Short mmCIF file of C-alpha atoms in Angstrom, two decimals:
data_model
loop_
_atom_site.label_atom_id
_atom_site.label_comp_id
_atom_site.label_asym_id
_atom_site.label_seq_id
_atom_site.Cartn_x
_atom_site.Cartn_y
_atom_site.Cartn_z
CA UNK A 11 116.25 -146.77 -40.91
CA UNK A 12 112.47 -146.95 -40.63
CA UNK A 13 110.96 -147.53 -37.16
CA UNK A 14 108.45 -149.84 -36.18
CA UNK A 15 106.12 -150.42 -33.39
CA UNK A 16 108.27 -152.52 -30.91
CA UNK A 17 105.57 -153.67 -28.39
CA UNK A 18 101.73 -154.68 -28.40
CA UNK A 19 100.99 -151.36 -26.37
CA UNK A 20 102.56 -149.51 -29.05
CA UNK A 21 100.80 -151.18 -31.90
CA UNK A 22 97.46 -150.76 -30.33
CA UNK A 23 98.16 -146.97 -29.77
CA UNK A 24 98.74 -147.04 -33.60
CA UNK A 25 95.67 -148.69 -34.30
CA UNK A 26 93.55 -146.48 -31.50
CA UNK A 27 92.79 -143.70 -33.93
CA UNK A 28 91.29 -145.89 -36.86
CA UNK A 29 89.51 -148.01 -34.23
CA UNK A 30 87.99 -145.12 -32.39
CA UNK A 31 86.61 -143.83 -35.84
CA UNK A 32 85.24 -147.09 -36.82
CA UNK A 33 83.31 -147.25 -33.20
CA UNK A 34 82.08 -143.68 -33.63
CA UNK A 35 80.67 -144.44 -37.14
CA UNK A 36 79.04 -147.55 -35.94
CA UNK A 37 77.52 -145.88 -32.67
CA UNK A 38 76.32 -143.11 -35.04
CA UNK A 39 75.02 -145.86 -37.63
CA UNK A 40 73.05 -147.18 -34.65
CA UNK A 41 71.35 -143.86 -33.37
CA UNK A 42 70.37 -143.04 -36.70
CA UNK A 43 68.55 -146.73 -37.07
CA UNK A 44 67.24 -146.14 -33.65
CA UNK A 45 65.70 -142.30 -34.70
CA UNK A 46 64.23 -143.80 -37.95
CA UNK A 47 62.62 -146.82 -36.11
CA UNK A 48 60.75 -144.23 -33.67
CA UNK A 49 59.79 -142.36 -36.50
CA UNK A 50 58.00 -145.25 -38.31
CA UNK A 51 56.42 -146.30 -35.10
CA UNK A 52 55.20 -142.81 -34.51
CA UNK A 53 53.59 -142.63 -38.41
CA UNK A 54 51.71 -145.15 -37.91
CA UNK A 55 50.56 -144.44 -34.31
CA UNK A 56 48.61 -141.42 -35.81
CA UNK A 57 47.27 -143.27 -38.83
CA UNK A 58 46.01 -145.99 -36.81
CA UNK A 59 44.53 -144.43 -34.06
CA UNK A 60 41.77 -142.85 -35.95
CA UNK A 61 41.59 -144.58 -39.46
CA UNK A 62 40.18 -148.07 -38.54
CA UNK A 63 37.38 -146.86 -36.28
CA UNK A 64 36.82 -143.60 -38.28
CA UNK A 65 33.74 -145.09 -39.74
CA UNK A 66 32.33 -146.23 -36.43
CA UNK A 67 32.62 -142.84 -34.97
CA UNK A 68 30.68 -140.95 -37.81
CA UNK A 69 28.12 -143.65 -37.52
CA UNK A 70 27.53 -143.38 -33.95
CA UNK A 71 27.07 -139.70 -34.38
CA UNK A 72 24.54 -139.87 -36.93
CA UNK A 73 26.87 -139.31 -39.94
CA UNK A 74 26.65 -142.75 -41.14
CA UNK A 75 25.49 -141.73 -44.72
CA UNK A 76 28.87 -139.83 -45.25
CA UNK A 77 31.31 -142.68 -44.33
CA UNK A 78 31.97 -144.00 -47.93
CA UNK A 79 32.22 -140.45 -49.08
CA UNK A 80 35.04 -139.75 -46.34
CA UNK A 81 37.05 -142.90 -47.28
CA UNK A 82 36.69 -141.82 -50.98
CA UNK A 83 37.71 -138.37 -50.33
CA UNK A 84 40.85 -139.86 -48.33
CA UNK A 85 41.79 -141.67 -51.69
CA UNK A 86 41.31 -138.33 -53.70
CA UNK A 87 43.94 -136.62 -51.36
CA UNK A 88 46.07 -139.41 -51.84
CA UNK A 89 46.32 -138.71 -55.54
CA UNK A 90 46.27 -134.88 -55.23
CA UNK A 91 48.89 -134.42 -52.31
CA UNK A 92 51.86 -136.92 -52.24
CA UNK A 93 53.29 -135.88 -55.66
CA UNK A 94 53.01 -132.03 -54.74
CA UNK A 95 54.78 -132.44 -51.33
CA UNK A 96 57.22 -134.53 -52.79
CA UNK A 97 58.10 -132.07 -55.38
CA UNK A 98 58.68 -129.51 -52.86
CA UNK A 99 60.55 -131.81 -50.51
CA UNK A 100 62.96 -133.04 -53.57
CA UNK A 101 63.69 -129.27 -54.28
CA UNK A 102 62.78 -126.77 -51.65
CA UNK A 103 62.53 -128.42 -48.12
CA UNK A 104 64.63 -130.89 -46.20
CA UNK A 105 62.48 -134.31 -45.77
CA UNK A 106 62.61 -134.21 -42.00
CA UNK A 107 60.97 -130.54 -41.98
CA UNK A 108 58.34 -131.35 -44.23
CA UNK A 109 57.43 -134.48 -42.42
CA UNK A 110 57.46 -132.14 -39.16
CA UNK A 111 55.02 -129.52 -40.91
CA UNK A 112 52.87 -131.75 -42.24
CA UNK A 113 51.83 -133.46 -38.82
CA UNK A 114 51.87 -130.18 -37.11
CA UNK A 115 49.44 -129.06 -39.28
CA UNK A 116 47.15 -132.14 -39.39
CA UNK A 117 47.26 -132.25 -35.66
CA UNK A 118 45.69 -128.73 -35.75
CA UNK A 119 42.86 -129.96 -38.06
CA UNK A 120 42.40 -133.13 -36.00
CA UNK A 121 41.57 -130.91 -32.75
CA UNK A 122 38.75 -129.33 -34.84
CA UNK A 123 36.83 -132.54 -35.61
CA UNK A 124 35.14 -133.40 -32.65
CA UNK A 125 32.85 -130.53 -32.20
CA UNK A 126 32.19 -130.56 -35.82
CA UNK A 127 31.27 -134.29 -35.66
CA UNK A 128 29.16 -133.90 -32.46
CA UNK A 129 27.15 -131.29 -34.13
CA UNK A 130 26.38 -133.54 -36.94
CA UNK A 131 27.68 -131.42 -39.68
CA UNK A 132 28.68 -134.05 -42.48
CA UNK A 133 29.74 -131.42 -45.12
CA UNK A 134 32.23 -129.58 -42.68
CA UNK A 135 33.66 -132.86 -41.27
CA UNK A 136 34.16 -134.34 -44.84
CA UNK A 137 35.68 -130.94 -45.66
CA UNK A 138 38.20 -131.34 -42.69
CA UNK A 139 39.02 -135.12 -42.89
CA UNK A 140 40.01 -133.68 -46.63
CA UNK A 141 42.57 -131.05 -45.73
CA UNK A 142 43.64 -133.51 -42.89
CA UNK A 143 44.55 -136.50 -45.61
CA UNK A 144 45.81 -133.77 -47.86
CA UNK A 145 48.68 -133.42 -44.86
CA UNK A 146 48.83 -136.64 -43.71
CA UNK A 147 49.22 -138.58 -47.14
CA UNK A 148 52.39 -137.37 -48.38
CA UNK A 149 53.88 -138.13 -45.00
CA UNK A 150 53.82 -141.86 -45.60
CA UNK A 151 56.23 -141.39 -48.58
CA UNK A 152 58.22 -138.64 -46.95
CA UNK A 153 59.10 -141.36 -44.12
CA UNK A 154 59.74 -143.96 -46.78
CA UNK A 155 62.35 -141.62 -48.40
CA UNK A 156 63.95 -140.50 -45.35
CA UNK A 157 64.59 -144.17 -43.99
CA UNK A 158 66.08 -145.13 -47.67
CA UNK A 159 68.33 -142.05 -47.76
CA UNK A 160 69.88 -142.60 -44.29
CA UNK A 161 70.31 -146.29 -44.74
CA UNK A 162 72.53 -145.66 -47.58
CA UNK A 163 73.69 -148.99 -49.26
CA UNK A 164 71.99 -151.17 -46.28
CA UNK A 165 68.70 -150.83 -47.31
CA UNK A 166 67.85 -154.54 -46.77
CA UNK A 167 67.48 -153.08 -43.03
CA UNK A 168 64.35 -151.40 -43.89
CA UNK A 169 61.82 -154.24 -43.34
CA UNK A 170 63.64 -154.18 -39.65
CA UNK A 171 62.46 -150.29 -39.59
CA UNK A 172 59.12 -150.81 -41.38
CA UNK A 173 58.03 -153.29 -39.13
CA UNK A 174 57.71 -150.88 -36.35
CA UNK A 175 54.77 -148.89 -38.13
CA UNK A 176 52.89 -151.97 -37.99
CA UNK A 177 53.77 -152.31 -34.56
CA UNK A 178 52.54 -148.62 -34.04
CA UNK A 179 49.39 -149.40 -35.91
CA UNK A 180 48.51 -152.28 -33.31
CA UNK A 181 49.74 -150.34 -30.41
CA UNK A 182 47.49 -147.29 -31.66
CA UNK A 183 44.50 -149.83 -32.15
CA UNK A 184 44.75 -151.45 -28.54
CA UNK A 185 45.23 -148.06 -26.85
CA UNK A 186 41.97 -146.54 -28.43
CA UNK A 187 40.35 -149.62 -27.38
CA UNK A 188 41.67 -149.93 -23.85
CA UNK A 189 40.60 -146.18 -23.61
CA UNK A 190 36.93 -146.88 -24.62
CA UNK A 191 37.22 -144.47 -27.57
CA UNK A 192 36.54 -146.61 -30.52
CA UNK A 193 33.25 -145.00 -31.30
CA UNK A 194 34.15 -141.69 -29.38
CA UNK A 195 35.12 -138.31 -31.04
CA UNK A 196 37.77 -138.44 -28.31
CA UNK A 197 39.93 -140.39 -31.05
CA UNK A 198 40.73 -137.18 -32.75
CA UNK A 199 42.07 -136.01 -29.64
CA UNK A 200 44.49 -138.87 -29.43
CA UNK A 201 45.43 -138.51 -32.93
CA UNK A 202 46.15 -134.94 -32.58
CA UNK A 203 48.46 -135.56 -29.68
CA UNK A 204 50.26 -138.15 -31.79
CA UNK A 205 50.59 -135.92 -34.66
CA UNK A 206 52.34 -133.16 -32.60
CA UNK A 207 54.63 -135.66 -30.94
CA UNK A 208 55.65 -136.94 -34.24
CA UNK A 209 55.61 -133.19 -35.56
CA UNK A 210 58.02 -131.93 -32.84
CA UNK A 211 60.26 -135.18 -33.35
CA UNK A 212 60.59 -135.11 -37.13
CA UNK A 213 62.70 -131.78 -36.35
CA UNK A 214 65.39 -134.06 -34.58
CA UNK A 215 65.83 -136.62 -37.28
CA UNK A 216 69.09 -136.45 -39.10
CA UNK A 217 69.21 -133.55 -41.70
CA UNK A 218 67.81 -134.83 -45.02
CA UNK A 219 68.40 -131.97 -47.38
CA UNK A 220 66.63 -131.49 -50.55
CA UNK A 221 68.52 -133.68 -53.22
CA UNK A 222 67.69 -131.40 -56.06
CA UNK A 223 68.30 -128.03 -54.35
CA UNK A 224 69.58 -125.56 -56.99
CA UNK A 225 68.15 -127.01 -59.91
CA UNK A 226 66.17 -124.92 -62.03
CA UNK A 227 62.43 -124.97 -61.12
CA UNK A 228 59.20 -125.75 -63.64
CA UNK A 229 55.91 -125.74 -63.20
CA UNK A 230 55.70 -129.44 -63.83
CA UNK A 231 57.67 -129.92 -60.48
CA UNK A 232 54.34 -128.81 -58.58
CA UNK A 233 52.85 -132.08 -59.49
CA UNK A 234 55.66 -134.16 -59.40
CA UNK A 235 55.85 -134.34 -63.15
CA UNK A 236 59.74 -135.39 -63.63
CA UNK A 237 58.95 -138.60 -61.33
CA UNK A 238 56.68 -139.84 -64.28
CA UNK A 239 59.87 -140.00 -66.37
CA UNK A 240 60.40 -143.01 -64.52
CA UNK A 241 57.87 -144.81 -66.26
CA UNK A 242 59.90 -144.71 -69.37
CA UNK A 243 61.38 -147.58 -67.82
CA UNK A 244 60.36 -150.93 -68.17
CA UNK A 245 60.19 -152.35 -64.95
CA UNK A 246 59.02 -149.16 -63.11
CA UNK A 247 56.04 -148.77 -65.21
CA UNK A 248 55.09 -152.73 -64.90
CA UNK A 249 55.33 -152.10 -60.96
CA UNK A 250 53.13 -149.02 -60.93
CA UNK A 251 50.79 -150.77 -63.30
CA UNK A 252 50.70 -153.89 -61.04
CA UNK A 253 50.33 -151.81 -58.16
CA UNK A 254 47.42 -150.17 -59.18
CA UNK A 255 45.82 -153.70 -59.78
CA UNK A 256 46.69 -155.02 -56.32
CA UNK A 257 45.65 -151.73 -54.33
CA UNK A 258 42.12 -152.39 -55.76
CA UNK A 259 41.89 -155.47 -53.64
CA UNK A 260 43.44 -153.35 -50.56
CA UNK A 261 40.62 -150.95 -51.01
CA UNK A 262 37.86 -153.32 -51.38
CA UNK A 263 39.25 -155.00 -48.04
CA UNK A 264 39.62 -151.73 -46.18
CA UNK A 265 36.01 -150.84 -47.05
CA UNK A 266 34.19 -154.23 -46.38
CA UNK A 267 36.35 -156.59 -44.27
CA UNK A 268 34.62 -155.82 -41.44
CA UNK A 269 31.16 -155.73 -42.57
CA UNK A 270 31.61 -159.14 -43.92
CA UNK A 271 32.91 -160.71 -40.56
CA UNK A 272 29.97 -159.00 -39.03
CA UNK A 273 27.67 -160.95 -41.59
CA UNK A 274 29.29 -164.07 -40.81
CA UNK A 275 28.50 -163.69 -37.06
CA UNK A 276 31.94 -163.36 -35.99
CA UNK A 277 32.09 -161.73 -32.65
CA UNK A 278 34.97 -159.20 -31.54
CA UNK A 279 35.44 -158.03 -35.15
CA UNK A 280 38.13 -155.63 -34.15
CA UNK A 281 40.07 -158.16 -32.49
CA UNK A 282 39.95 -160.47 -35.31
CA UNK A 283 41.02 -157.72 -37.87
CA UNK A 284 43.95 -157.21 -35.60
CA UNK A 285 45.08 -160.68 -36.12
CA UNK A 286 45.99 -159.23 -39.58
CA UNK A 287 48.07 -156.40 -38.22
CA UNK A 288 50.13 -159.06 -35.68
CA UNK A 289 50.66 -161.19 -39.00
CA UNK A 290 52.30 -158.08 -40.75
CA UNK A 291 54.73 -158.01 -37.75
CA UNK A 292 55.65 -161.71 -38.09
CA UNK A 293 56.09 -161.69 -41.96
CA UNK A 294 57.98 -158.64 -42.47
CA UNK A 295 60.94 -160.06 -40.70
CA UNK A 296 61.01 -163.06 -43.34
CA UNK A 297 61.53 -160.44 -46.11
CA UNK A 298 65.22 -160.50 -46.36
CA UNK A 299 65.08 -164.66 -46.27
CA UNK A 300 62.44 -164.54 -49.15
CA UNK A 301 64.76 -161.90 -51.06
CA UNK A 302 67.65 -164.14 -50.78
CA UNK A 303 65.57 -167.26 -51.82
CA UNK A 304 63.57 -165.97 -54.71
CA UNK A 305 64.43 -162.48 -55.31
CA UNK A 306 62.41 -159.57 -55.57
CA UNK A 307 60.42 -160.51 -58.39
CA UNK A 308 59.36 -163.68 -56.78
CA UNK A 309 58.49 -162.32 -53.58
CA UNK A 310 56.28 -159.56 -54.75
CA UNK A 311 54.77 -162.28 -57.28
CA UNK A 312 53.70 -164.13 -54.08
CA UNK A 313 52.18 -161.15 -52.18
CA UNK A 314 49.82 -160.55 -55.32
CA UNK A 315 48.83 -163.91 -55.46
CA UNK A 316 47.98 -164.13 -51.93
CA UNK A 317 45.39 -161.44 -52.20
CA UNK A 318 43.36 -163.38 -54.67
CA UNK A 319 43.80 -166.53 -52.31
CA UNK A 320 42.91 -164.52 -49.27
CA UNK A 321 39.16 -163.36 -51.25
CA UNK A 322 38.63 -166.96 -52.31
CA UNK A 323 38.96 -167.86 -48.88
CA UNK A 324 36.13 -165.26 -47.94
CA UNK A 325 34.11 -166.64 -50.44
CA UNK A 326 34.25 -170.16 -49.55
CA UNK A 327 33.84 -169.12 -45.85
CA UNK A 328 30.01 -168.40 -46.41
CA UNK A 329 29.72 -172.20 -46.97
CA UNK A 330 32.57 -173.91 -45.01
CA UNK A 331 32.83 -172.02 -42.06
CA UNK A 332 34.45 -169.16 -40.51
CA UNK A 333 37.64 -170.53 -39.82
CA UNK A 334 38.63 -169.56 -43.50
CA UNK A 335 37.63 -166.08 -43.12
CA UNK A 336 39.91 -165.79 -40.14
CA UNK A 337 42.64 -167.70 -42.07
CA UNK A 338 42.22 -164.86 -44.79
CA UNK A 339 42.57 -162.16 -42.02
CA UNK A 340 45.82 -163.71 -41.08
CA UNK A 341 47.29 -163.84 -44.61
CA UNK A 342 47.43 -159.95 -44.22
CA UNK A 343 51.02 -160.25 -43.44
CA UNK A 344 52.06 -161.77 -46.77
CA UNK A 345 49.61 -159.77 -48.50
CA UNK A 346 50.89 -156.41 -47.53
CA UNK A 347 54.36 -156.93 -46.73
CA UNK A 348 55.16 -159.01 -49.77
CA UNK A 349 53.78 -156.21 -52.00
CA UNK A 350 53.77 -152.44 -50.10
CA UNK A 351 56.93 -153.00 -48.20
CA UNK A 352 58.78 -154.66 -51.24
CA UNK A 353 57.45 -152.07 -53.78
CA UNK A 354 58.89 -149.10 -51.55
CA UNK A 355 62.24 -151.11 -50.95
CA UNK A 356 62.33 -151.42 -54.96
CA UNK A 357 61.72 -147.96 -55.66
CA UNK A 358 64.19 -147.04 -52.80
CA UNK A 359 66.99 -149.32 -54.99
CA UNK A 360 66.05 -147.73 -58.41
CA UNK A 361 64.75 -144.31 -58.04
CA UNK A 362 67.48 -141.37 -58.41
CA UNK A 363 68.48 -139.60 -55.36
CA UNK A 364 66.65 -136.08 -56.75
CA UNK A 365 63.57 -137.95 -57.28
CA UNK A 366 63.51 -140.26 -54.23
CA UNK A 367 60.58 -138.54 -52.46
CA UNK A 368 58.51 -137.91 -55.66
CA UNK A 369 58.75 -141.70 -56.67
CA UNK A 370 57.69 -142.77 -52.95
CA UNK A 371 54.95 -140.47 -53.31
CA UNK A 372 54.12 -141.79 -56.58
CA UNK A 373 53.63 -145.26 -55.16
CA UNK A 374 51.52 -143.91 -52.25
CA UNK A 375 49.31 -141.97 -55.08
CA UNK A 376 48.83 -145.29 -57.00
CA UNK A 377 48.05 -147.42 -53.92
CA UNK A 378 46.25 -145.22 -51.53
CA UNK A 379 44.93 -142.93 -54.35
CA UNK A 380 44.14 -144.42 -57.41
CA UNK A 381 43.74 -148.26 -56.42
CA UNK A 382 41.94 -147.74 -53.29
CA UNK A 383 39.59 -145.09 -55.11
CA UNK A 384 38.72 -147.85 -57.56
CA UNK A 385 38.26 -150.61 -55.25
CA UNK A 386 35.89 -148.62 -52.58
CA UNK A 387 33.84 -146.96 -55.60
CA UNK A 388 33.35 -150.20 -57.75
CA UNK A 389 33.05 -152.41 -54.70
CA UNK A 390 30.39 -150.21 -53.14
CA UNK A 391 28.28 -150.17 -56.49
CA UNK A 392 28.47 -154.15 -56.41
CA UNK A 393 27.35 -154.37 -52.77
CA UNK A 394 24.49 -152.25 -53.17
CA UNK A 395 23.58 -154.12 -56.32
CA UNK A 396 24.01 -157.56 -54.90
CA UNK A 397 24.16 -157.52 -50.96
CA UNK A 398 22.53 -154.25 -49.66
CA UNK A 399 21.21 -153.91 -46.05
CA UNK A 400 19.79 -157.43 -45.96
CA UNK A 401 22.07 -159.95 -48.30
CA UNK A 402 23.36 -163.14 -46.95
CA UNK A 403 27.24 -164.14 -46.89
CA UNK A 404 26.59 -166.22 -49.77
CA UNK A 405 25.67 -163.02 -51.53
CA UNK A 406 29.24 -161.42 -51.40
CA UNK A 407 30.37 -163.67 -54.12
CA UNK A 408 30.25 -160.78 -56.60
CA UNK A 409 31.94 -158.17 -54.23
CA UNK A 410 34.90 -160.44 -53.60
CA UNK A 411 35.08 -161.80 -57.20
CA UNK A 412 36.49 -158.18 -58.26
CA UNK A 413 39.59 -158.05 -55.91
CA UNK A 414 40.42 -161.65 -57.02
CA UNK A 415 40.45 -160.94 -60.82
CA UNK A 416 42.26 -157.72 -60.24
CA UNK A 417 44.83 -159.64 -58.11
CA UNK A 418 45.17 -162.55 -60.43
CA UNK A 419 45.70 -159.83 -63.48
CA UNK A 420 48.45 -158.28 -61.50
CA UNK A 421 50.22 -161.43 -60.92
CA UNK A 422 50.00 -162.42 -64.32
CA UNK A 423 51.38 -159.03 -65.94
CA UNK A 424 53.95 -159.00 -63.26
CA UNK A 425 55.41 -162.56 -63.88
CA UNK A 426 55.19 -161.97 -67.70
CA UNK A 427 56.42 -158.47 -68.04
CA UNK A 428 58.75 -157.61 -65.04
CA UNK A 429 62.23 -158.51 -65.88
CA UNK A 430 64.40 -159.93 -63.23
CA UNK A 431 67.53 -157.81 -62.58
CA UNK A 432 70.83 -159.59 -64.02
CA UNK A 433 72.41 -158.57 -60.30
CA UNK A 434 70.87 -159.21 -57.08
CA UNK A 435 70.63 -155.49 -56.18
CA UNK A 436 68.53 -153.48 -58.77
CA UNK A 437 70.19 -151.00 -60.97
CA UNK A 438 69.36 -147.10 -60.57
CA UNK A 439 67.18 -145.76 -62.99
CA UNK A 440 68.07 -142.65 -65.11
CA UNK A 441 65.63 -139.62 -64.57
#
């Protein structure tokens, strides 16, 4: 005769091993989630501590003439570097170690910048910034790849991790301002400290081994060529094409938003721009709701359309009041969250695991590289021809017309060409 538990205590003891295992698994998931949150927070503390006021630092130290070139080189680094490090990360180097090494090296470069900028050596400063961005730009994709890898089937939790990146940027900005370093070379020391902190912390992250380890190496892997195979898939190619067009708007905004606010006579430009970062924190938590209501295609479409709307508000602000420009700034939450964050989430869903880092690197390449380069370069030419040093707010229409056109075109192509997946979850692509 088979024996059975004859009391509640015996039944509890029988179930204890499975319950303990479940609790241990839940505890492990919670620990990993916290680790990923801290990683994303520090990633954007590093970025936000210097990038927002870099131009002001250069201008204060007599290097205003190289500001445009510096931001262009940052875009070039985004084109050159992410795919290379992504390919190495997919094949040879665990992602968490690649993240750590890149930030330690970047911190070392940052320590050399204060003396160079103080000395007014524009060429050397540009060289060092380019080298730094070669190390930093790939870490944006690596951080995303690490997060998606360890979220497993819970990829919808990514927005709750990514929101701490925005928090990190805001914290860094307020800290730099509170320390009185907005226009000082001391900001580079803050970035170096944050870089070293993240570089060391990265080695404590969950192991993320190279998914393609042992696969035969080819020369094309040095530029992440295999990730380009994903462009054979219609939806992926449409996403990348629309990402280039939409990020032209992002490049124009990063280059000239602060200048335009100053031309409108708005005081505390840095504080007003911070409203955009704060709105990102507010809107990012709405992503799961939007995905449930309108799906990935509809949510990304909304983000693309909003880029055109915000620049239309910029144009109207010259005639109807500064409050329209401030409204446009606050729309940043929708523009960035429903474009950049959702694009990264889509790639995390569909990219084969062995190409995860390269695919995220490709997104950084087209957004921070190709799109930003086109946006900053072309808008610079338009600005010099139409606004210049003595232009009025009404002269900015031509500058803002560029991002309106590219964002509208992106939304049109996305709406017509992207095929909505039959299931709610996107199907992983074949390499």
